[in-house]
Coordinates of C-alpha atoms in Angstrom, one line a residue:
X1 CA 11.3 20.9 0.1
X2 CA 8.0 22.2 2.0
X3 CA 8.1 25.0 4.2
X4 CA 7.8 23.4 7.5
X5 CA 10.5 20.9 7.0
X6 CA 14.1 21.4 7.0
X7 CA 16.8 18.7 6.0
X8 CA 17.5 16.1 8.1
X9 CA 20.9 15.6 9.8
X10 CA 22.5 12.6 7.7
X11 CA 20.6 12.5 4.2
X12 CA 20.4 10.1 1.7
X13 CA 22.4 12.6 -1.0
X14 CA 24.9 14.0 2.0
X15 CA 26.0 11.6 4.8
X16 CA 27.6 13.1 7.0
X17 CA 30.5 11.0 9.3
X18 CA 29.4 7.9 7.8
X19 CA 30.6 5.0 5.4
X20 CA 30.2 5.3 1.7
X21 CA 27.6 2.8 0.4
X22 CA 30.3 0.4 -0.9
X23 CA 31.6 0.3 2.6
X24 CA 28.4 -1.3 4.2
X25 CA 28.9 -5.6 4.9
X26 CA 26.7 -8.2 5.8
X27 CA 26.2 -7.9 10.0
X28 CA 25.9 -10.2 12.1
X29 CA 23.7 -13.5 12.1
X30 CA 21.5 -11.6 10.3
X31 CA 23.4 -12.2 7.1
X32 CA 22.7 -8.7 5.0
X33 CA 19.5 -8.2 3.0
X34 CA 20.2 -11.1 1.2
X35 CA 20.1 -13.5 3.9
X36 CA 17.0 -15.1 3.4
X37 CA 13.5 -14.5 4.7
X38 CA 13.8 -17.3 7.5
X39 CA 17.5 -16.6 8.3
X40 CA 16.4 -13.3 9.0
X41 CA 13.2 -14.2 11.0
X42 CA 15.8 -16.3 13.0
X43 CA 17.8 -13.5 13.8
X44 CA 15.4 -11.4 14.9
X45 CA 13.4 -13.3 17.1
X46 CA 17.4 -14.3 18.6
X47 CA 17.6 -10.3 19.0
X48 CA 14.4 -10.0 20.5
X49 CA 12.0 -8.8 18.6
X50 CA 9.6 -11.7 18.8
X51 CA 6.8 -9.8 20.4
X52 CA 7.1 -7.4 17.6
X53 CA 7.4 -10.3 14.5
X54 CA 4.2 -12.0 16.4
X55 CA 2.0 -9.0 16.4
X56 CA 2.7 -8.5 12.6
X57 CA 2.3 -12.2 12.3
X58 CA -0.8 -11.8 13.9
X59 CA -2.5 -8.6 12.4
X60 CA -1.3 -9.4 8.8
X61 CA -1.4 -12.9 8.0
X62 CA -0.1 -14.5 4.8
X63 CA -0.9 -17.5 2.9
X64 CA -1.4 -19.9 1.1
X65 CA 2.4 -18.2 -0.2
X66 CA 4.8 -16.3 1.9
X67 CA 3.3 -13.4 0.5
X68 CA 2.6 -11.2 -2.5
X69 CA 5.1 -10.3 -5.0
X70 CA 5.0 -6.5 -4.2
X71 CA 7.1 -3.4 -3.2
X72 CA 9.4 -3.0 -0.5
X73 CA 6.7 -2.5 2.5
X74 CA 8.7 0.7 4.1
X75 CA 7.5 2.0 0.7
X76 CA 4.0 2.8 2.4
X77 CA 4.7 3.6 5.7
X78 CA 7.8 6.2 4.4
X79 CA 4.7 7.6 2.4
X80 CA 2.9 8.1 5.6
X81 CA 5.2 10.2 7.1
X82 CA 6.6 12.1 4.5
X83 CA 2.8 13.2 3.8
X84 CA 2.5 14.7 7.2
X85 CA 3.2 18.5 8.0
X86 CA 6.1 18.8 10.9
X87 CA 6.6 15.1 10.6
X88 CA 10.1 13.8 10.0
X89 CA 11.1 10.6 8.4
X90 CA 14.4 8.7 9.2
X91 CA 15.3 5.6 8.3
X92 CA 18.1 3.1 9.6
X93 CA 19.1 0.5 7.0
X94 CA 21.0 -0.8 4.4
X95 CA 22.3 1.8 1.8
X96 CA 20.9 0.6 -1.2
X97 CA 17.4 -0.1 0.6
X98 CA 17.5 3.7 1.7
X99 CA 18.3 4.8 -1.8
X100 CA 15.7 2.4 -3.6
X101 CA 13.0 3.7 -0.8
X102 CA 13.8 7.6 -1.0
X103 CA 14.1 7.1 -4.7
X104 CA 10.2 6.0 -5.0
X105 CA 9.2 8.0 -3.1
X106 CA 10.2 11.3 -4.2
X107 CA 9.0 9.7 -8.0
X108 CA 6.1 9.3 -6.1
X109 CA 5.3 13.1 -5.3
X110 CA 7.9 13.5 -2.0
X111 CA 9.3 17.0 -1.8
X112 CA 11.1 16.7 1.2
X113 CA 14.5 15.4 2.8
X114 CA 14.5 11.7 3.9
X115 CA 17.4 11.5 7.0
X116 CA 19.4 8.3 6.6
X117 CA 21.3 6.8 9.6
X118 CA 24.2 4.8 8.0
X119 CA 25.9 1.5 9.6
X120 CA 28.6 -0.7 9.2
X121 CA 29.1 -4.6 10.6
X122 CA 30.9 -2.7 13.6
X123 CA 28.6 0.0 14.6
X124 CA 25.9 -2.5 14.4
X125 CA 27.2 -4.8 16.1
X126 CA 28.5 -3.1 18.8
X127 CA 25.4 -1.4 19.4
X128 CA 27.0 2.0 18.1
X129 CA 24.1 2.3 15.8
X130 CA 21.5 3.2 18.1
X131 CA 23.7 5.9 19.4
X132 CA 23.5 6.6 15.7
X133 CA 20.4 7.1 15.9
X134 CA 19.7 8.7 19.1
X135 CA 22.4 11.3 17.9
X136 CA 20.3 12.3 14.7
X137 CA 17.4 12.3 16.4
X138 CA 18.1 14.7 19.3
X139 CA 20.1 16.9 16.7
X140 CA 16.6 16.7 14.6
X141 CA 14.3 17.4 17.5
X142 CA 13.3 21.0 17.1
X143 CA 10.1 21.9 18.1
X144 CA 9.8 24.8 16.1
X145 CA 10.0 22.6 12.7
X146 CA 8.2 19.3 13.8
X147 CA 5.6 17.6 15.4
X148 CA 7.0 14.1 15.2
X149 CA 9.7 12.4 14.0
X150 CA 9.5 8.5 12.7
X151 CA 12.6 6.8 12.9
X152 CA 12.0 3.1 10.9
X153 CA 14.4 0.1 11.4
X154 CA 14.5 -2.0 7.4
X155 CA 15.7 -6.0 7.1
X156 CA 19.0 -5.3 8.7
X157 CA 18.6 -3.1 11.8
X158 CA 15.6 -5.2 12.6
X159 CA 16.9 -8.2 12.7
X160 CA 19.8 -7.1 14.4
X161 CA 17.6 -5.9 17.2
X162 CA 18.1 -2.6 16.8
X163 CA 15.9 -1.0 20.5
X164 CA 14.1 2.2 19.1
X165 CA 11.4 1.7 22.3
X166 CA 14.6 2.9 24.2
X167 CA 14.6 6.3 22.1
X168 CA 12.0 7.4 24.8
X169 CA 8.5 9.0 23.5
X170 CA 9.5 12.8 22.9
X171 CA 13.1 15.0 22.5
X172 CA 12.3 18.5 23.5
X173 CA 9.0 18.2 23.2
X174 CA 8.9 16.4 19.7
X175 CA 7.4 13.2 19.8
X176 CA 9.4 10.2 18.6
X177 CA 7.6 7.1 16.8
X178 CA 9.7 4.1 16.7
X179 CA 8.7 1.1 14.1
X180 CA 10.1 -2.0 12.9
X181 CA 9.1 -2.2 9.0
X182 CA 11.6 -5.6 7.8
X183 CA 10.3 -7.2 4.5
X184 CA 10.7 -10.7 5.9
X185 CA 7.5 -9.3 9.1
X186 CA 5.1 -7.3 7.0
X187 CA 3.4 -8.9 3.6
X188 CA 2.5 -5.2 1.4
X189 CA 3.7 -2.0 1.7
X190 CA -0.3 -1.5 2.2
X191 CA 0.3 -2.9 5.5
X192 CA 3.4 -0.6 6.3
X193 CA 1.0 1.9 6.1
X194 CA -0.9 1.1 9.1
X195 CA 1.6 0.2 11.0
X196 CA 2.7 3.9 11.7
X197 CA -1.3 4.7 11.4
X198 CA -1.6 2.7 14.3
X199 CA 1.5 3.5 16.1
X200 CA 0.4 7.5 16.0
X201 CA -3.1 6.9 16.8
X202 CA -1.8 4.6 20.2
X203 CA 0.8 7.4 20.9
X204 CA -2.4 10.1 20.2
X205 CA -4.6 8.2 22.2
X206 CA -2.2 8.0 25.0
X207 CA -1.7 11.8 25.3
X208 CA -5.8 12.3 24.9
X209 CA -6.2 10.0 27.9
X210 CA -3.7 12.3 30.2
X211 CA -5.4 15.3 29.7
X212 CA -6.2 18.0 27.6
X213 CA -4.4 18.3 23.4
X214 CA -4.5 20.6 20.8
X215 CA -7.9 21.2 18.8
X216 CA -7.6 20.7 15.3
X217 CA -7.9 23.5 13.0
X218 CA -11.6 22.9 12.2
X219 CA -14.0 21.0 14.0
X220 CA -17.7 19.9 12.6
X221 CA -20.8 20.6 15.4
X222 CA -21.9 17.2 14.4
X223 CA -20.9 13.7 15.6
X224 CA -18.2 12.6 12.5
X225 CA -17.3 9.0 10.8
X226 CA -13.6 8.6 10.6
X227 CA -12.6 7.9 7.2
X228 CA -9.7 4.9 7.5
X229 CA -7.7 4.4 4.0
X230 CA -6.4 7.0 1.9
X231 CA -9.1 7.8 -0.9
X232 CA -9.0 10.3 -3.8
X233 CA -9.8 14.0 -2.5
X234 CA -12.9 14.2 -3.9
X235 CA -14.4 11.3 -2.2
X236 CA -14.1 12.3 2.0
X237 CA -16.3 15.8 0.0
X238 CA -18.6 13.6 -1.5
X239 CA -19.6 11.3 1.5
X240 CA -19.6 14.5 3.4
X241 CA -23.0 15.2 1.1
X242 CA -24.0 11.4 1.7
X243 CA -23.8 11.9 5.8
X244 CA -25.4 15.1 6.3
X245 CA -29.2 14.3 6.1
X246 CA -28.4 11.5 9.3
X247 CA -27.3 15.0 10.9
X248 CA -23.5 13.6 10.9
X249 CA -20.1 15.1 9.1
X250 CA -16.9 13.5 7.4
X251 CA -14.2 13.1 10.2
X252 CA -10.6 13.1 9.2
X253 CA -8.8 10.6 6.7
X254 CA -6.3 8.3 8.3
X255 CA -3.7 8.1 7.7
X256 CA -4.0 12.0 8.8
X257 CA -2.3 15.0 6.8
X258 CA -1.0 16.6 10.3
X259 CA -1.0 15.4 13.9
X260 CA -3.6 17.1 15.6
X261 CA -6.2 15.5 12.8
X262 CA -5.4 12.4 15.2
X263 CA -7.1 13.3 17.6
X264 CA -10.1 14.1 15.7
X265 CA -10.1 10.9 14.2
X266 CA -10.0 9.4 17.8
X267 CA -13.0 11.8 19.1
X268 CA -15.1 10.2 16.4
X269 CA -18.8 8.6 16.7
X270 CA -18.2 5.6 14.4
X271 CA -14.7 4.9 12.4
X272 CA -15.7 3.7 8.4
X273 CA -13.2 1.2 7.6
X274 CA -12.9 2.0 3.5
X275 CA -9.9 0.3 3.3
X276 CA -10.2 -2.9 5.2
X277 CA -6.3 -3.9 6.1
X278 CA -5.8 -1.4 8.7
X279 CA -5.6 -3.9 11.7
X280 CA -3.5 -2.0 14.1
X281 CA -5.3 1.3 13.7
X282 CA -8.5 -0.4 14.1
X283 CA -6.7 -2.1 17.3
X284 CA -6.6 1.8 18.5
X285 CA -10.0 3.1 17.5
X286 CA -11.8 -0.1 19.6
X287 CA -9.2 0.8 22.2
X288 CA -11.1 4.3 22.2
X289 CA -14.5 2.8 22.4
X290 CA -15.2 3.2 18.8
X291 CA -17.5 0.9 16.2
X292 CA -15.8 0.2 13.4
X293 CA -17.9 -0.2 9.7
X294 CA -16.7 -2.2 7.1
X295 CA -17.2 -1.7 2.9
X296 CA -17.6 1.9 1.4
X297 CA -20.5 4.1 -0.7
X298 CA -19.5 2.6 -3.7
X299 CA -22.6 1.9 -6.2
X300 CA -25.8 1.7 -5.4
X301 CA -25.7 -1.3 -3.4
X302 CA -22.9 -0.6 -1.6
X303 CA -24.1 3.5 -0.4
X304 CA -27.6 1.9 0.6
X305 CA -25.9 -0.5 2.6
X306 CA -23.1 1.6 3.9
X307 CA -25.6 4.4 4.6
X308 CA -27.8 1.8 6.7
X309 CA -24.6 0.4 8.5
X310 CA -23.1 4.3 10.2
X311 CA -26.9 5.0 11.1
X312 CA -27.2 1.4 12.8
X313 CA -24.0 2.1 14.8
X314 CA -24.6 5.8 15.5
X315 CA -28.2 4.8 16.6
X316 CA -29.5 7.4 13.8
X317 CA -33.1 7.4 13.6
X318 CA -34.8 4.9 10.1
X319 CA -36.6 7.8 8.6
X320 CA -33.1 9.9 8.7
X321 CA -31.4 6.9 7.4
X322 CA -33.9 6.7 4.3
X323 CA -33.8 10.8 4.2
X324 CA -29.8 10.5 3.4
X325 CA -30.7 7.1 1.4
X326 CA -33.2 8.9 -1.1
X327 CA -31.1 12.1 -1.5
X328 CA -28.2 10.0 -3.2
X329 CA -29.5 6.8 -4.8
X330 CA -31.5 8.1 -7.3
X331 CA -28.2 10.2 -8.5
X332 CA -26.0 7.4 -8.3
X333 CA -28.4 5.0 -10.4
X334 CA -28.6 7.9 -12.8
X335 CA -24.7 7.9 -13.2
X336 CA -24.1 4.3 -13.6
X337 CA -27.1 4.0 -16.6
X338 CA -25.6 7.3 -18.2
X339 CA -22.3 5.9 -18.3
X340 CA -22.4 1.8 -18.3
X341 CA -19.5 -0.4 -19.2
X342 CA -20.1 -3.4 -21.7
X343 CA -17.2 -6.3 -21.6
X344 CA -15.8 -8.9 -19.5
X345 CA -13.2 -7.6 -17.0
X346 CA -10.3 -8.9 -14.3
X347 CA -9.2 -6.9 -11.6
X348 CA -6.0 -7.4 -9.6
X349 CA -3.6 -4.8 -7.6
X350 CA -1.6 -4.3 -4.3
X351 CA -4.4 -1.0 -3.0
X352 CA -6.5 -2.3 -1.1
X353 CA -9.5 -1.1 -2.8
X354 CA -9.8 -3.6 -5.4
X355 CA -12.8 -5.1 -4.0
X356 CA -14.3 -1.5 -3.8
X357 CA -13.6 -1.6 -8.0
X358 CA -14.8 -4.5 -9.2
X359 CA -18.1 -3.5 -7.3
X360 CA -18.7 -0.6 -8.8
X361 CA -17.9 -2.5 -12.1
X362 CA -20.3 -4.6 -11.9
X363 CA -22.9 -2.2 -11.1
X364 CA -21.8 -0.4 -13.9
X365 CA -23.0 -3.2 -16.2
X366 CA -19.2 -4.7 -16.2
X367 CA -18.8 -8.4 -16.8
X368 CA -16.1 -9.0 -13.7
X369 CA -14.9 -12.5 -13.9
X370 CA -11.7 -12.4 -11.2
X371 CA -10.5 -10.0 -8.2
X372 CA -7.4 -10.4 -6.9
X373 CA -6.3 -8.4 -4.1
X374 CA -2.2 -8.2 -2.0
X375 CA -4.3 -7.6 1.1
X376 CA -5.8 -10.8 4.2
X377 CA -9.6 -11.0 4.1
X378 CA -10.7 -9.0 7.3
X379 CA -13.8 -8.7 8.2
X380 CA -14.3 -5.4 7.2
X381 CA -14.1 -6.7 3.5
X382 CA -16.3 -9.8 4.2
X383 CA -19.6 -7.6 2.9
X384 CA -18.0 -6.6 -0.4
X385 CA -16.6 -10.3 -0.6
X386 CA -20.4 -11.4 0.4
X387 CA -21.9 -9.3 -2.4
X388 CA -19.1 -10.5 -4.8
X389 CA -19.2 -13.7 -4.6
X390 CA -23.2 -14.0 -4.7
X391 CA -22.5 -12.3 -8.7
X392 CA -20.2 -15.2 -9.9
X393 CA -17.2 -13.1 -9.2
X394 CA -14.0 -15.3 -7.9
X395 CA -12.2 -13.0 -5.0
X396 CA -8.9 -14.1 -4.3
X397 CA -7.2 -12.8 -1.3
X398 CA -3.2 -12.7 -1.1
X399 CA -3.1 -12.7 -5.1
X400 CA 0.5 -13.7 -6.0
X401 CA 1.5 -12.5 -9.5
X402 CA 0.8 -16.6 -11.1
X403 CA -2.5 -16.2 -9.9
X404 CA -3.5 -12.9 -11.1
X405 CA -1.9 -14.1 -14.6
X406 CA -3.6 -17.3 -14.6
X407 CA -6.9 -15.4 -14.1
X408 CA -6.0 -13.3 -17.3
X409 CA -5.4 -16.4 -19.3
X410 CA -8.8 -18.4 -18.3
X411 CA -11.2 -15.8 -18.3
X412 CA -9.8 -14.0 -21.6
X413 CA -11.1 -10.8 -20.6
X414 CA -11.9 -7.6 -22.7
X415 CA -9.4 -5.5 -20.4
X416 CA -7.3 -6.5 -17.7
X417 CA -6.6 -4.2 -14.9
X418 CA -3.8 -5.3 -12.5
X419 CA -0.7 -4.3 -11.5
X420 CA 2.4 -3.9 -14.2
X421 CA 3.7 -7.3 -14.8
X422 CA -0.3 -8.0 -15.0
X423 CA -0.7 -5.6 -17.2
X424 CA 2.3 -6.2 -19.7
X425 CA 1.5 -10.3 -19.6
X426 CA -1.9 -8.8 -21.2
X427 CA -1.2 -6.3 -23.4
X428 CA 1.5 -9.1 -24.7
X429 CA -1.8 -11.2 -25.5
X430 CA -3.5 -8.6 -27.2
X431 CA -5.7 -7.9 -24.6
X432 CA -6.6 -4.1 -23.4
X433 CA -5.1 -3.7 -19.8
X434 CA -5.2 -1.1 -17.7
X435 CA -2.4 -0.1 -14.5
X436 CA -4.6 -0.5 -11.3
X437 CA -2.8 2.1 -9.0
X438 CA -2.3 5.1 -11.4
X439 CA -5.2 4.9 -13.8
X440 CA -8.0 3.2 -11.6
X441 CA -7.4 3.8 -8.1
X442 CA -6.7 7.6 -8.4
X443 CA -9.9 8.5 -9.7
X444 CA -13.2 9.3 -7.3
X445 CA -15.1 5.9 -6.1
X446 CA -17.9 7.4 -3.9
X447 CA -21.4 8.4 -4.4
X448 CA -22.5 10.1 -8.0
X449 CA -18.7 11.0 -8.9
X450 CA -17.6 7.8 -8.6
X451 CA -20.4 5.9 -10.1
X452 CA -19.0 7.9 -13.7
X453 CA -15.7 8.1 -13.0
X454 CA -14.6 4.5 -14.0
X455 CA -16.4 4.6 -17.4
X456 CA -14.5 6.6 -19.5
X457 CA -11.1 5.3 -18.9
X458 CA -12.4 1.4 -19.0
X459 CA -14.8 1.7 -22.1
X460 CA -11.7 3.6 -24.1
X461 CA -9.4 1.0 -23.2
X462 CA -12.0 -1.9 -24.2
X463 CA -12.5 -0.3 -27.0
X464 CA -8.6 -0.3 -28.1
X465 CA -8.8 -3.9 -28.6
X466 CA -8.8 -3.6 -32.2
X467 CA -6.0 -1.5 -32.5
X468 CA -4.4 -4.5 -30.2
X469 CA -5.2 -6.9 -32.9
X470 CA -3.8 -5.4 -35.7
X471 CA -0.5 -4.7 -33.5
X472 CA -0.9 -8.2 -32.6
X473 CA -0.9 -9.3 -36.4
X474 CA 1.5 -7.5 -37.6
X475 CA 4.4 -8.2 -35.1
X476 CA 3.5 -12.2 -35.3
X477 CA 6.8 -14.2 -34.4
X478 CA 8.7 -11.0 -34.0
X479 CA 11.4 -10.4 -30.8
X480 CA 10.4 -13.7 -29.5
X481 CA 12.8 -16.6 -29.2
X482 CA 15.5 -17.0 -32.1
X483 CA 14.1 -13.6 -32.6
X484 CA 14.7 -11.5 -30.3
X485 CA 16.4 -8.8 -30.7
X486 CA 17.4 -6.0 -34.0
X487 CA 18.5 -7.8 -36.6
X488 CA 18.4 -7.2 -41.3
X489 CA 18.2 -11.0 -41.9
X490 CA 15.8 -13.4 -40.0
X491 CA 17.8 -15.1 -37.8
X492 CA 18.0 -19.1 -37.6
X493 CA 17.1 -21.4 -35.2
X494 CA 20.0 -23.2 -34.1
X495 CA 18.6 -26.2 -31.6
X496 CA 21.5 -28.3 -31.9
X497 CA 24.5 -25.3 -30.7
X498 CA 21.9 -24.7 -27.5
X499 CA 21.9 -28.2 -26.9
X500 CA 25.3 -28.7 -27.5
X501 CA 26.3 -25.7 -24.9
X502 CA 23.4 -26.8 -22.4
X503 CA 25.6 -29.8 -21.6
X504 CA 28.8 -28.2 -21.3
X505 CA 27.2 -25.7 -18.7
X506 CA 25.4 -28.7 -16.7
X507 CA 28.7 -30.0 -16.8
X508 CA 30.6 -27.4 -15.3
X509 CA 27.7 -27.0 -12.6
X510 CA 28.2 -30.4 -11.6
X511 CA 32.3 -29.8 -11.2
X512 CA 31.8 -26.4 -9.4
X513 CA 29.6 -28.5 -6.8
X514 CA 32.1 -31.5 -6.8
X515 CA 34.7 -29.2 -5.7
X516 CA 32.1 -27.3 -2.8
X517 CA 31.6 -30.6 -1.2

């Protein structure tokens, strides 16, 4: 645990005056987790939380699908908050959802306590769940510890219309975020992400607007560009460099390390949208008066036309413009012909960035075929898309897992990079495949350290493909089939016994459902 939190009232690993796991039920119309998308939709909108399933609707559109086959979306915004100094996290929802959440999470780098309001079909039903809540938060509301506390409603609370707007907006003096994050409202746990971005830049921008808040602890002399999407920590250093011949600084990274940072981000001259999904904390920033830039200094291309795009909006003179332009292109160009990558490529994951990588691949000499992204097309994205698309390079927005596979089996690439299932249906081919979130995204992208950083990893991997082969060879007709499994002798088909018990089991199907009707 981190020195400035403490643990939270009810956690996950020590309820406290609550029902054991085992004891939670189905509640309500809502039908449990299991109730179906729709079902719970229904129930929700019936509990009155249309205005709130509309505005997701609205700033996170799916299609042509439901949505992407991906993470439960509380995954990202429980991230947010657990990342945050004197922030705490609490989360109202089904046992096994808490556990699966807080799990992740703490594989995921958390080192502090998670609070868990339990229910059971009476207490949320009866509305005794929100005086739950209320009770953990006002016991958790200590100003000395925290800042903020986010309380999130999952599937179940949601659609039961849990009200955390009536929690009020602060507890002696802590502030108190409410948010909705149900699976069957918000597409990616990318998404989730900005929803509490955006709900702590409205509740920031709020408190700015009535008077005077707390300075962050450094503060640039020079007009700053807001950094929106969480990047690796070398890159806000690097486009620092990039900025500083237009006589501008790096603002903070939202979502923010610490509350104050919000309003810095706020008091910003242009916001730089790196990751384009962020909607509802764009909503914010135009709120503020702010212009927000799409795409990112990634490649040449993309830092000469980034560069060009936050001294257009900050009405930075041409000749500073081409000042900061000449200082880092020739680098860059330098980095991508010492390190180039030869071999055909497809590149899918759930980021956000995956536009960003595929351009950098293909300045670095990369064959790209196929980029499938989780994340809508904004128009933030629509210049990387542009420059994309004028290559060859099909961009598919929404990706569902077929889609991403089916790119891997027409284009046949040299290395796949994608998200696990991607990456095992490759590898399972013979084909070199990389994890997109662990091995791609978590390495520099900006300016001269990014233009490298992708080569090494990729042009290993490619490289592997031999070693795949022989693998490949070797194992022929092994563990699939008749032959799956451990076995001394080589098993033997056995069509006719499959057949033979495939109609017994259609049969009893058939007489289970004779007797349901």
């Amino acid at each position: 645990m981190t020195s400035d939190a403490r643990p939270a009232p009810d956690r996950i690993d020590a309820q406290l005056g609550g029902p054991t796991p085992d004891a939670l039920v189905p509640a309500g119309d809502a039908g449990g987790c299991h109730g179906g998308t729709d079902r719970m939709r229904e129930a929700a909108r019936a509990a009155g939380k249309s205005e709130v399933l509309d505005r997701y609707a609205a700033d996170y559109p799916v299609g042509p699908h439901d949505q992407p086959q991906s993470m439960c979306p509380a995954f990202g915004s429980l991230r947010v908050g657990l990342r945050m100094r004197r922030t705490a996290s609490v989360l109202s929802g089904s046992a096994c959802c808490v556990y699966g959440l807080t799990f992740t999470s703490h594989f995921y780098g958390a080192r502090r306590s998670v609070g868990y309001v339990p229910f059971s079909s009476e207490t949320l039903v009866t509305g005794k769940l929100f005086e739950d809540i209320k009770e953990a938060v006002e016991q958790l509301a200590d100003p000395a510890h925290y800042d903020a506390i986010v309380v999130t409603n999952l599937c179940v609370p949601t659609a039961s219309g849990v009200p955390l707007r009536l929690l009020g907006k602060e507890v002696n003096g802590v502030r108190i975020i409410g948010i909705d994050v149900p699976g069957f409202g918000i597409p990616t746990h990318a998404e989730a992400k900005d929803v509490l971005a955006g709900a702590m830049l409205a509740y920031a921008r709020s408190e700015a607007e009535a008077g005077p808040v707390s300075a962050p602890q450094t503060r640039p002399d020079k007009p700053t560009v807001t950094l929106l999407g969480e990047m690796f920590p070398v890159d806000p250093m690097g486009i620092a460099q990039m900025l500083e011949p237009m006589g501008l600084a790096a603002g903070p990274v939202v979502p923010t390390r610490e509350w104050r940072e919000l309003y810095a981000a706020l008091d910003c001259a242009v916001v730089a949208a790196i990751h384009p999904f962020y909607t509802a904390s764009v909503r914010e920033f135009e709120a503020a008066g702010r212009t927000v830039v799409g795409s990112a200094p990634v490649g040449r291309d993309g830092t000469a036309a980034w560069l060009a795009a936050i001294g257009d909006a900050c009405g930075i003179k041409a000749d500073l413009v081409a000042a900061a332009q000449n200082r880092i292109l020739p680098a860059i160009s330098g980095a991508l012909a010492a390190r180039p990558i030869k071999g055909r490529i497809t590149v899918s994951g759930y980021e956000g960035s995956e536009l960003l990588v595929a351009r950098l691949l293909v300045e670095s000499g990369a064959d790209v075929r196929y980029v499938g992204t989780a994340c809508p097309r904004t128009v933030w994205s629509d210049p990387d898309r542009e420059w994309l698309q004028a290559r060859g390079v099909k961009v598919q927005y929404r990706a569902s897992l077929e889609q991403d596979i089916a790119a891997v089996e027409e284009f046949r690439p040299d290395l796949a990079i994608g998200t696990t299932p991607v990456v095992q249906h490759a590898k399972q081919m013979a084909i070199p495949a990389l994890y997109f979130t662990n091995l791609i995204s978590a390495r520099p992208l900006m300016g001269p350290a990014g233009a490298g950083s992708l080569a090494m990893v990729v042009n290993t991997a490619i490289a592997g493909k031999a070693r795949f082969d022989r693998m490949s060879a070797f194992f022929d007709g092994v563990g699939t089939g008749h032959t799956t499994g451990v076995w001394e002798d080589t098993p033997q088909d056995r069509p006719n016994f499959k057949k033979k018990y495939a109609a017994l089991n259609e049969a009893a199907r058939k007489a289970a459902e004779a007797v349901g009707s």
